[in-house]
Coordinates of C-alpha atoms in Angstrom, one line a residue:
M22 CA 0.0 0.0 0.0
Q23 CA 1.4 3.3 -1.1
V24 CA 2.3 5.7 1.8
S25 CA 2.3 9.4 0.8
E26 CA 4.3 12.1 2.4
V27 CA 1.1 13.4 4.0
T28 CA 0.6 10.0 5.7
K29 CA 4.3 9.9 6.8
I30 CA 4.0 13.3 8.5
R31 CA 0.7 12.5 10.2
R32 CA 2.0 9.2 11.5
K33 CA 5.3 10.8 12.8
V34 CA 3.3 13.4 14.7
L35 CA 1.1 10.7 16.3
A36 CA 4.1 8.6 17.2
E37 CA 6.0 11.5 18.7
V38 CA 3.0 12.6 20.8
S39 CA 2.6 9.0 21.9
R40 CA 6.3 8.6 22.9
M41 CA 6.3 11.8 24.9
A42 CA 3.1 10.9 26.7
L43 CA 4.5 7.5 27.6
E44 CA 7.8 9.0 28.7
G45 CA 6.0 11.7 30.8
D46 CA 7.6 14.8 29.1
L47 CA 4.9 15.8 26.8
V48 CA 4.4 19.4 28.1
E49 CA 8.2 20.0 28.2
N50 CA 9.0 18.7 24.8
I51 CA 5.8 19.1 22.7
A52 CA 7.3 22.0 20.8
D53 CA 10.3 19.8 19.7
I54 CA 8.0 18.1 17.2
L55 CA 8.1 21.3 15.2
S56 CA 11.9 20.9 14.6
T57 CA 12.1 17.1 14.4
V58 CA 9.3 16.7 11.8
V59 CA 10.1 19.9 9.9
S60 CA 13.8 20.9 9.9
E61 CA 15.5 23.9 8.4
D62 CA 17.3 21.6 6.0
G63 CA 14.0 20.2 4.6
P64 CA 12.4 18.4 2.9
R65 CA 10.1 21.3 2.1
Y66 CA 6.5 20.9 1.0
R67 CA 5.3 24.5 1.3
C68 CA 6.7 27.9 0.7
C69 CA 8.9 28.2 3.8
V70 CA 9.7 26.6 7.1
H71 CA 7.4 29.0 8.9
K72 CA 4.4 27.8 6.9
E73 CA 5.4 24.2 7.4
R74 CA 5.4 24.7 11.2
A75 CA 2.2 26.6 11.2
V76 CA 0.5 23.6 9.5
L77 CA 2.3 21.3 11.9
K78 CA 0.9 23.2 15.0
D79 CA -2.6 22.6 13.7
R80 CA -1.8 18.9 13.2
I81 CA -0.4 18.6 16.7
N82 CA -3.5 20.2 18.2
M83 CA -5.6 17.6 16.4
A84 CA -3.3 14.8 17.8
L85 CA -4.0 16.2 21.3
S86 CA -7.8 16.6 20.6
Q87 CA -7.6 20.3 21.3
P88 CA -8.9 23.3 19.3
I89 CA -6.9 24.6 16.3
G90 CA -4.8 27.6 17.5
T91 CA -4.3 26.5 21.1
P92 CA -0.7 27.1 22.2
L93 CA 1.1 23.8 22.2
T94 CA 2.2 23.6 25.8
E95 CA -1.3 24.6 26.9
A96 CA -2.8 22.0 24.6
A97 CA -0.5 19.3 25.9
G98 CA -1.4 20.2 29.5
R99 CA -5.1 19.9 28.8
A100 CA -4.6 16.5 27.0
L101 CA -2.6 15.2 30.0
A102 CA -5.4 16.3 32.3
G103 CA -7.8 14.2 30.2
E104 CA -9.6 17.1 28.5
R105 CA -11.0 16.6 25.1
A106 CA -12.4 19.4 23.0
D107 CA -15.9 19.1 21.6
L108 CA -14.6 18.7 18.1
P109 CA -16.1 16.7 15.1
A110 CA -14.2 13.5 14.2
V111 CA -13.1 15.1 11.0
N112 CA -11.7 18.7 10.9
L113 CA -10.1 21.1 8.5
L114 CA -6.6 22.3 9.1
P115 CA -6.9 25.9 7.8
E116 CA -3.2 26.6 7.4
A117 CA -2.7 23.4 5.3
C118 CA -5.5 24.1 2.8
D119 CA -4.1 25.0 -0.6
R120 CA -7.3 26.8 -1.5
C121 CA -7.0 24.8 -4.8
P122 CA -7.1 27.6 -7.4
I123 CA -8.8 25.4 -9.9
D124 CA -11.3 26.5 -12.6
K125 CA -14.0 23.8 -12.9
F126 CA -14.2 23.8 -16.7
L127 CA -11.1 24.1 -18.9
V128 CA -10.7 24.2 -22.6
T129 CA -7.8 22.0 -23.7
D130 CA -5.6 21.9 -26.8
A131 CA -8.0 19.4 -28.3
C132 CA -10.2 22.4 -29.3
R133 CA -10.5 22.6 -33.1
N134 CA -12.3 26.0 -33.3
C135 CA -14.9 24.1 -35.3
L136 CA -17.6 25.9 -37.4
A137 CA -20.5 24.6 -35.3
H138 CA -19.3 26.3 -32.1
N139 CA -21.7 24.1 -30.0
C140 CA -20.0 25.2 -26.8
I141 CA -20.8 28.9 -27.5
A142 CA -24.4 28.1 -28.6
S143 CA -25.1 26.0 -25.5
C144 CA -23.7 28.4 -22.9
P145 CA -26.7 30.1 -21.1
K146 CA -24.5 33.0 -20.0
K147 CA -22.5 33.6 -23.2
A148 CA -19.3 33.0 -21.3
I149 CA -17.5 31.4 -24.2
M150 CA -15.8 33.1 -27.0
V151 CA -13.1 32.3 -29.5
V152 CA -9.6 33.8 -28.8
Q153 CA -6.7 33.0 -31.2
N154 CA -8.6 30.2 -32.9
R155 CA -9.5 28.5 -29.6
A156 CA -12.5 28.6 -27.4
Y157 CA -12.0 30.6 -24.2
I158 CA -14.2 30.5 -21.0
D159 CA -14.7 33.8 -19.3
K160 CA -14.5 32.8 -15.6
T161 CA -16.3 35.9 -14.4
A162 CA -19.4 35.0 -16.4
C163 CA -19.2 31.2 -16.1
I164 CA -21.7 29.6 -13.8
E165 CA -20.1 26.1 -14.1
C166 CA -23.3 24.4 -15.5
G167 CA -21.3 22.0 -17.7
M168 CA -23.3 22.6 -20.9
C169 CA -20.2 23.5 -22.9
K170 CA -18.5 20.2 -21.9
R171 CA -21.5 18.1 -22.8
S172 CA -21.9 19.8 -26.2
C173 CA -18.3 19.7 -27.4
A174 CA -18.0 17.0 -30.2
Y175 CA -14.3 16.7 -29.5
G176 CA -14.4 16.3 -25.7
A177 CA -12.1 19.3 -25.7
I178 CA -13.6 20.8 -22.5
I179 CA -12.8 18.9 -19.3
E180 CA -14.2 19.2 -15.8
I181 CA -11.8 19.4 -12.9
S182 CA -12.9 19.1 -9.3
R183 CA -11.1 19.5 -6.1
P184 CA -10.0 16.2 -4.5
C185 CA -11.9 16.7 -1.3
E186 CA -15.1 17.7 -3.1
R187 CA -14.7 14.8 -5.5
A188 CA -14.3 12.3 -2.6
C189 CA -17.4 13.4 -0.8
D190 CA -20.4 11.6 -2.2
L191 CA -22.7 13.7 0.0
K192 CA -21.5 17.2 -1.2
A193 CA -20.6 18.1 2.4
I194 CA -17.4 19.9 1.6
V195 CA -17.1 22.8 -0.8
A196 CA -14.7 25.7 -1.5
G197 CA -15.6 28.8 0.5
S198 CA -15.5 32.4 -0.6
D199 CA -11.7 32.4 -0.2
R200 CA -11.4 29.0 -2.0
R201 CA -10.5 27.4 1.3
A202 CA -12.4 24.1 2.0
V203 CA -15.5 24.3 4.2
I204 CA -17.1 21.3 5.8
D205 CA -20.9 21.4 6.2
Y206 CA -21.5 19.3 9.3
D207 CA -25.2 19.3 8.6
K208 CA -24.4 17.1 5.6
C209 CA -21.1 15.5 6.8
V210 CA -21.2 11.9 8.2
Q211 CA -17.6 11.8 9.4
C212 CA -16.7 9.0 7.0
G213 CA -13.1 10.3 6.4
A214 CA -13.1 10.1 2.6
C215 CA -12.0 13.7 2.3
K216 CA -9.1 13.2 4.7
V217 CA -7.8 10.4 2.5
A218 CA -8.3 12.4 -0.7
C219 CA -6.7 15.7 0.2
P220 CA -3.1 15.7 -1.2
F221 CA -2.1 18.6 1.1
G222 CA -3.1 16.8 4.3
A223 CA -5.5 19.7 5.1
I224 CA -8.2 17.5 6.6
S225 CA -7.4 15.5 9.8
E226 CA -9.2 13.6 12.5
R227 CA -9.0 14.3 16.2
S228 CA -7.1 11.8 18.3
D229 CA -7.4 10.8 21.9
I230 CA -4.1 9.0 22.1
V231 CA -2.7 11.1 25.0
Q232 CA -5.9 10.9 27.0
L233 CA -6.0 7.1 26.6
I234 CA -2.3 6.7 27.5
Q235 CA -3.0 8.7 30.7
R236 CA -5.8 6.4 31.6
I237 CA -3.6 3.4 31.1
K238 CA -0.7 4.9 33.1
A239 CA -3.2 5.7 36.0
G240 CA -3.8 1.9 36.3
H241 CA -7.4 1.8 35.0
S242 CA -8.7 -1.5 33.6
V243 CA -8.6 -0.6 29.9
Y244 CA -10.2 -3.1 27.5
A245 CA -9.4 -3.1 23.8
L246 CA -12.2 -4.0 21.4
L247 CA -10.3 -5.2 18.3
A248 CA -12.2 -5.0 15.0
P249 CA -11.8 -8.1 12.7
A250 CA -10.1 -5.9 10.0
F251 CA -7.0 -6.0 12.2
I252 CA -5.8 -9.0 10.2
G253 CA -2.8 -7.9 8.0
Q254 CA -2.7 -4.3 9.2
F255 CA 0.8 -4.7 10.5
G256 CA 2.2 -6.8 7.7
P257 CA 1.0 -10.0 6.0
K258 CA 3.4 -12.2 8.0
V259 CA 2.4 -10.7 11.4
R260 CA 0.2 -13.2 13.2
P261 CA -3.0 -12.3 15.1
E262 CA -1.5 -13.3 18.4
Q263 CA 1.4 -11.0 17.9
I264 CA -0.9 -8.0 17.5
V265 CA -2.9 -9.0 20.5
G266 CA 0.3 -9.5 22.5
A267 CA 1.6 -6.1 21.5
I268 CA -1.6 -4.4 22.6
G269 CA -1.2 -6.2 26.0
R270 CA 2.4 -4.8 26.2
L271 CA 1.0 -1.3 25.9
G272 CA -0.8 -1.8 29.2
F273 CA -4.3 -2.8 28.1
H274 CA -6.0 -5.0 30.7
S275 CA -7.7 -7.3 28.1
V276 CA -8.3 -7.6 24.3
R277 CA -11.8 -8.6 23.1
E278 CA -13.0 -9.4 19.6
V279 CA -15.6 -7.2 18.0
A280 CA -16.3 -10.1 15.8
L281 CA -18.1 -11.8 18.7
G282 CA -20.2 -8.6 19.0
A283 CA -20.9 -9.1 15.2
D284 CA -22.2 -12.6 15.9
A285 CA -24.6 -11.1 18.5
V286 CA -25.6 -8.5 16.0
A287 CA -26.3 -11.1 13.3
L288 CA -28.6 -13.0 15.7
A289 CA -30.5 -9.8 16.7
E290 CA -30.7 -8.5 13.1
A291 CA -31.9 -11.8 11.7
G292 CA -34.6 -11.9 14.4
E293 CA -35.6 -8.4 13.6
F294 CA -35.8 -9.1 9.9
A295 CA -37.9 -12.3 10.4
R296 CA -40.3 -10.4 12.7
A297 CA -40.6 -7.1 10.8
V298 CA -40.3 -7.9 7.1
P299 CA -42.8 -7.9 5.4
A300 CA -45.3 -7.9 8.3
E301 CA -44.4 -4.4 9.5
Q302 CA -42.2 -2.9 6.8
P303 CA -41.1 -3.7 3.2
Y304 CA -37.4 -4.0 3.9
L305 CA -34.7 -3.6 6.5
T306 CA -31.2 -2.1 6.2
T307 CA -28.1 -2.9 8.3
S308 CA -27.0 -0.5 11.1
C309 CA -23.4 -1.5 11.7
C310 CA -21.9 1.3 9.6
P311 CA -22.2 4.6 11.5
A312 CA -21.5 6.7 8.4
F313 CA -24.4 5.1 6.6
V314 CA -26.7 5.5 9.6
A315 CA -25.8 9.2 9.8
M316 CA -26.3 9.5 6.0
V317 CA -29.9 8.2 6.4
E318 CA -30.6 10.6 9.3
K319 CA -29.2 13.7 7.4
H320 CA -30.0 12.9 3.7
L321 CA -32.9 10.4 3.6
P322 CA -34.7 10.7 6.9
D323 CA -37.9 9.1 5.5
A324 CA -36.0 5.8 5.4
G325 CA -34.9 6.1 9.0
E326 CA -37.6 3.6 10.2
R327 CA -36.2 1.0 7.8
V328 CA -32.7 1.0 9.4
S329 CA -32.2 -1.9 11.8
T330 CA -32.6 -1.0 15.5
T331 CA -29.9 -3.4 16.4
V332 CA -26.7 -1.7 17.7
S333 CA -23.4 -2.0 15.9
P334 CA -20.9 -4.8 16.8
M335 CA -18.7 -2.2 18.6
V336 CA -21.6 -1.2 20.9
A337 CA -22.7 -4.8 21.4
A338 CA -19.1 -5.8 22.4
A339 CA -18.8 -2.8 24.7
K340 CA -22.1 -3.7 26.4
T341 CA -20.7 -7.1 27.3
V342 CA -17.5 -5.6 28.8
K343 CA -19.4 -2.9 30.8
E344 CA -21.8 -5.6 32.2
E345 CA -18.8 -7.7 33.3
D346 CA -16.8 -4.7 34.6
P347 CA -18.8 -1.5 35.1
S348 CA -15.5 0.4 35.9
A349 CA -13.9 -0.6 32.6
T350 CA -12.4 1.9 30.2
V351 CA -13.5 0.6 26.7
V352 CA -11.4 1.4 23.6
F353 CA -12.6 0.4 20.1
I354 CA -9.7 -0.2 17.7
G355 CA -10.5 -0.4 14.1
P356 CA -10.3 1.1 10.6
C357 CA -13.1 3.6 11.0
V358 CA -13.1 7.4 11.6
A359 CA -16.9 7.5 11.8
K360 CA -16.8 5.3 14.9
K361 CA -15.4 8.3 16.8
A362 CA -18.7 10.1 16.1
E363 CA -20.7 7.0 16.9
A364 CA -18.9 6.6 20.3
R365 CA -20.2 10.0 21.4
R366 CA -23.7 8.6 21.2
Y367 CA -22.8 6.0 23.7
P368 CA -20.6 7.8 26.3
D369 CA -21.4 5.3 29.0
L370 CA -20.2 2.4 26.8
I371 CA -17.3 3.6 24.6
D372 CA -14.6 5.7 26.2
F373 CA -12.1 6.0 23.3
V374 CA -11.8 5.1 19.6
L375 CA -8.5 4.4 17.9
T376 CA -7.8 3.7 14.3
F377 CA -5.2 1.1 13.3
E378 CA -3.0 4.0 12.3
E379 CA -3.2 5.5 15.8
L380 CA -2.5 2.0 17.4
A381 CA 0.6 1.7 15.2
A382 CA 1.7 5.2 16.4
M383 CA 1.4 3.9 20.0
F384 CA 3.5 0.9 19.2
V385 CA 6.2 3.1 17.7
G386 CA 6.0 5.5 20.6
A387 CA 6.4 2.6 23.0
G388 CA 9.3 1.1 21.0
L389 CA 7.4 -2.1 20.1
N390 CA 8.1 -4.0 17.0
V391 CA 4.9 -6.1 16.5
A392 CA 6.7 -8.6 14.2
E393 CA 9.1 -9.5 17.0
I394 CA 6.5 -10.1 19.7
E395 CA 6.5 -13.6 21.1
A396 CA 3.0 -14.7 21.9
G397 CA 1.0 -17.9 22.3
A398 CA -1.6 -19.1 19.7
H399 CA -4.7 -16.9 19.3
I400 CA -8.0 -18.8 18.9
S401 CA -10.9 -16.7 17.9
V402 CA -14.2 -17.2 19.8
A403 CA -16.2 -15.6 17.0
S404 CA -17.7 -17.4 14.0
R405 CA -16.6 -17.4 10.5
D406 CA -19.5 -15.1 9.6
G407 CA -18.8 -12.7 12.5
I408 CA -15.2 -12.3 11.4
G409 CA -16.5 -11.7 7.9
F410 CA -18.4 -8.6 8.9
A411 CA -15.3 -6.6 8.0
R412 CA -15.6 -7.1 4.3
A413 CA -18.3 -6.2 1.8
G414 CA -20.9 -8.9 1.7
G415 CA -20.0 -10.2 5.1
V416 CA -23.0 -8.9 6.9
T417 CA -25.3 -10.2 4.3
Q418 CA -23.7 -13.6 4.5
A419 CA -24.1 -13.6 8.3
V420 CA -27.7 -12.6 8.3
C421 CA -28.6 -15.0 5.5
D422 CA -27.0 -17.9 7.3
T423 CA -28.7 -16.9 10.6
V424 CA -32.1 -16.5 9.0
A425 CA -31.8 -19.8 7.3
K426 CA -31.1 -21.5 10.6
L427 CA -33.5 -19.7 12.9
A428 CA -36.3 -18.6 10.5
P429 CA -36.2 -20.9 7.5
G430 CA -39.6 -19.7 6.3
A431 CA -38.5 -16.1 5.9
E432 CA -37.7 -15.0 2.4
L433 CA -34.6 -12.9 2.4
K434 CA -33.8 -11.0 -0.8
P435 CA -30.5 -9.2 -0.1
Q436 CA -28.8 -6.3 -1.9
R437 CA -25.5 -4.6 -0.9
A438 CA -24.1 -1.1 -1.5
E439 CA -20.5 0.1 -1.1
G440 CA -19.7 3.8 -0.9
L441 CA -22.1 6.4 0.2
A442 CA -23.2 7.3 -3.4
D443 CA -24.1 3.7 -4.0
C444 CA -25.8 3.5 -0.5
L445 CA -27.9 6.6 -1.3
D446 CA -28.9 5.3 -4.7
M447 CA -29.8 1.8 -3.5
L448 CA -31.8 3.1 -0.6
S449 CA -33.6 5.6 -2.7
K450 CA -34.6 2.8 -5.1
M451 CA -35.8 0.7 -2.2
Q452 CA -37.9 3.6 -0.9
R453 CA -39.5 3.9 -4.3
G454 CA -40.1 0.1 -4.5
S455 CA -38.1 -0.1 -7.7
L456 CA -35.5 -2.6 -6.4
D457 CA -36.4 -6.2 -5.9
A458 CA -34.8 -6.6 -2.5
N459 CA -35.9 -6.6 1.2
F460 CA -32.6 -6.4 2.9
L461 CA -29.8 -3.9 2.3
E462 CA -26.2 -4.2 3.5
A463 CA -24.8 -0.7 3.4
M464 CA -21.2 0.2 3.8
A465 CA -19.7 3.7 3.5
C466 CA -16.3 2.4 2.4
T467 CA -15.6 0.5 -0.8
G468 CA -14.8 -3.1 0.1
G469 CA -16.4 -2.7 3.5
C470 CA -14.5 -1.9 6.7
V471 CA -11.3 -3.3 5.3
G472 CA -11.3 -0.2 3.1
G473 CA -11.7 2.3 5.9
P474 CA -9.7 5.5 6.2
G475 CA -7.9 4.3 9.4
T476 CA -6.3 1.2 7.7
M477 CA -2.7 0.7 6.9
A478 CA -2.8 -2.2 4.5
D479 CA -4.2 -2.7 1.0
P480 CA -7.9 -3.6 1.3
R481 CA -7.6 -6.4 -1.2
L482 CA -4.8 -8.0 0.8
T483 CA -6.7 -7.5 4.0
A484 CA -9.9 -9.1 2.5
K485 CA -7.9 -12.1 1.4
L486 CA -6.2 -12.6 4.8
L487 CA -9.5 -12.0 6.5
E488 CA -11.0 -14.9 4.5
L489 CA -8.2 -17.2 5.6
Y490 CA -8.6 -16.1 9.2
A491 CA -12.3 -16.6 9.1
A492 CA -12.0 -20.0 7.5
A493 CA -10.1 -21.2 10.6
A494 CA -12.9 -20.3 12.9
Q495 CA -14.3 -23.0 15.1
V496 CA -17.9 -22.4 14.1
A497 CA -19.4 -21.2 10.8
A498 CA -22.4 -19.0 11.8
A499 CA -23.7 -17.1 14.8
P500 CA -26.4 -19.6 15.7
D501 CA -23.7 -22.2 16.1
N502 CA -21.7 -20.0 18.5
P503 CA -22.7 -20.5 22.2
A504 CA -20.7 -17.5 23.2
A505 CA -22.7 -15.2 20.9
K506 CA -26.0 -16.6 22.0
A507 CA -25.0 -16.1 25.6
E508 CA -24.0 -12.5 24.9
N509 CA -27.2 -11.8 23.0
D510 CA -29.3 -13.3 25.8
L511 CA -27.4 -11.2 28.4
H512 CA -28.2 -8.0 26.4
R513 CA -31.8 -9.0 26.0
R514 CA -32.2 -9.6 29.8
K515 CA -30.4 -6.3 30.6
N516 CA -32.7 -4.4 28.2
S517 CA -35.8 -6.1 29.7
A518 CA -34.7 -5.2 33.2
G519 CA -34.0 -1.6 32.2

């Protein structure tokens, strides 16, 4: 998987912040990151070292979960005290935004200055003229409707969009009046696609690494909920038990599989489908992807009642831990940025969310080489289907297998969507009744969770390694897993008592 300079800088900042927090000298040395990451000798990515360090200050604030512009020593002190600013999961770094001075429509050298002049004829604002035997677009008059591009017989007019805008399927990020990117949080679902797309690293996520490290150092019982997409994230030859062992070396009290929570979700969601479809509603959608759930709430609220009421595997796993140990600090570790937003809906269950990238930064900060960890064999307590939740089609497989075992008379006609544009399209069709399906698996990321913005490995490789890992599971489906049934029964009794 290609690692860009943007990614290298982001990971170096996170690793340095982790190291200083672990060594106990964060406040004293936080400003040193400015000179270690960006030196006078280069490399230089922006106009001058001062601009580089202004951007870096914003990035450090995000790594400390503090507002942009907070003095670094003050931000470090707040982070060590456990303070977390009320920030969205995804944020713009103003100093890093290049303001992309891009004109949306551009006439290329393919222009033939033809006799028809379809581009001129089609322009509603007469913004096109011929200058030196070539069409020219007057940007002061152009309204960027695209009629010229569509009418050109040679395809000589091209459309250029800003990377962040192009990556956002929900049109939640646009260029403001000064061309600097602006995130519309009324539309944004915190999926992190814009963060991955921006070649200037101007979009970042807030991190709670320091606050988590402080909780570990204080001796709290910190439980790691490890998402099944962890397979292959630290190299194809790194074994699952080595990753689990390395997490233990960081000071975590225990590591639990979110895949077991996925088994509990499969049981609950299959039961909900058999009960509700078609008796109460025409179809049901999955609820495990928080970006998709937020998309429905913000962009297609009329379909909200069709989204499963079953909690996500993260929340299901967290419930089990909190029921066993009410004083536990629960940390979800996975590939997803949107989980940081979802966690805020369950403050009594989820204390922190880390991406795999942030976990890797903690390993580096602690001086741990995962590939060298000696650990015993790791045997998953989840089913093959539960582990498969992490890839596209996995939830469908799990629910189909569970329905077939527990409600064989139910007719399940599944469809799946990857990417928010596809999710919106599929769901709109189901709302209109134009799609012959009664169950929709919806994933915001292409490929499923293995393609999330917090991953470190090629999604195709992860998906293959995940299949091999799942194939070694002791049971095939959730109904065959006594641990999942016990977990589901525990949740049901707790909900009834509440």
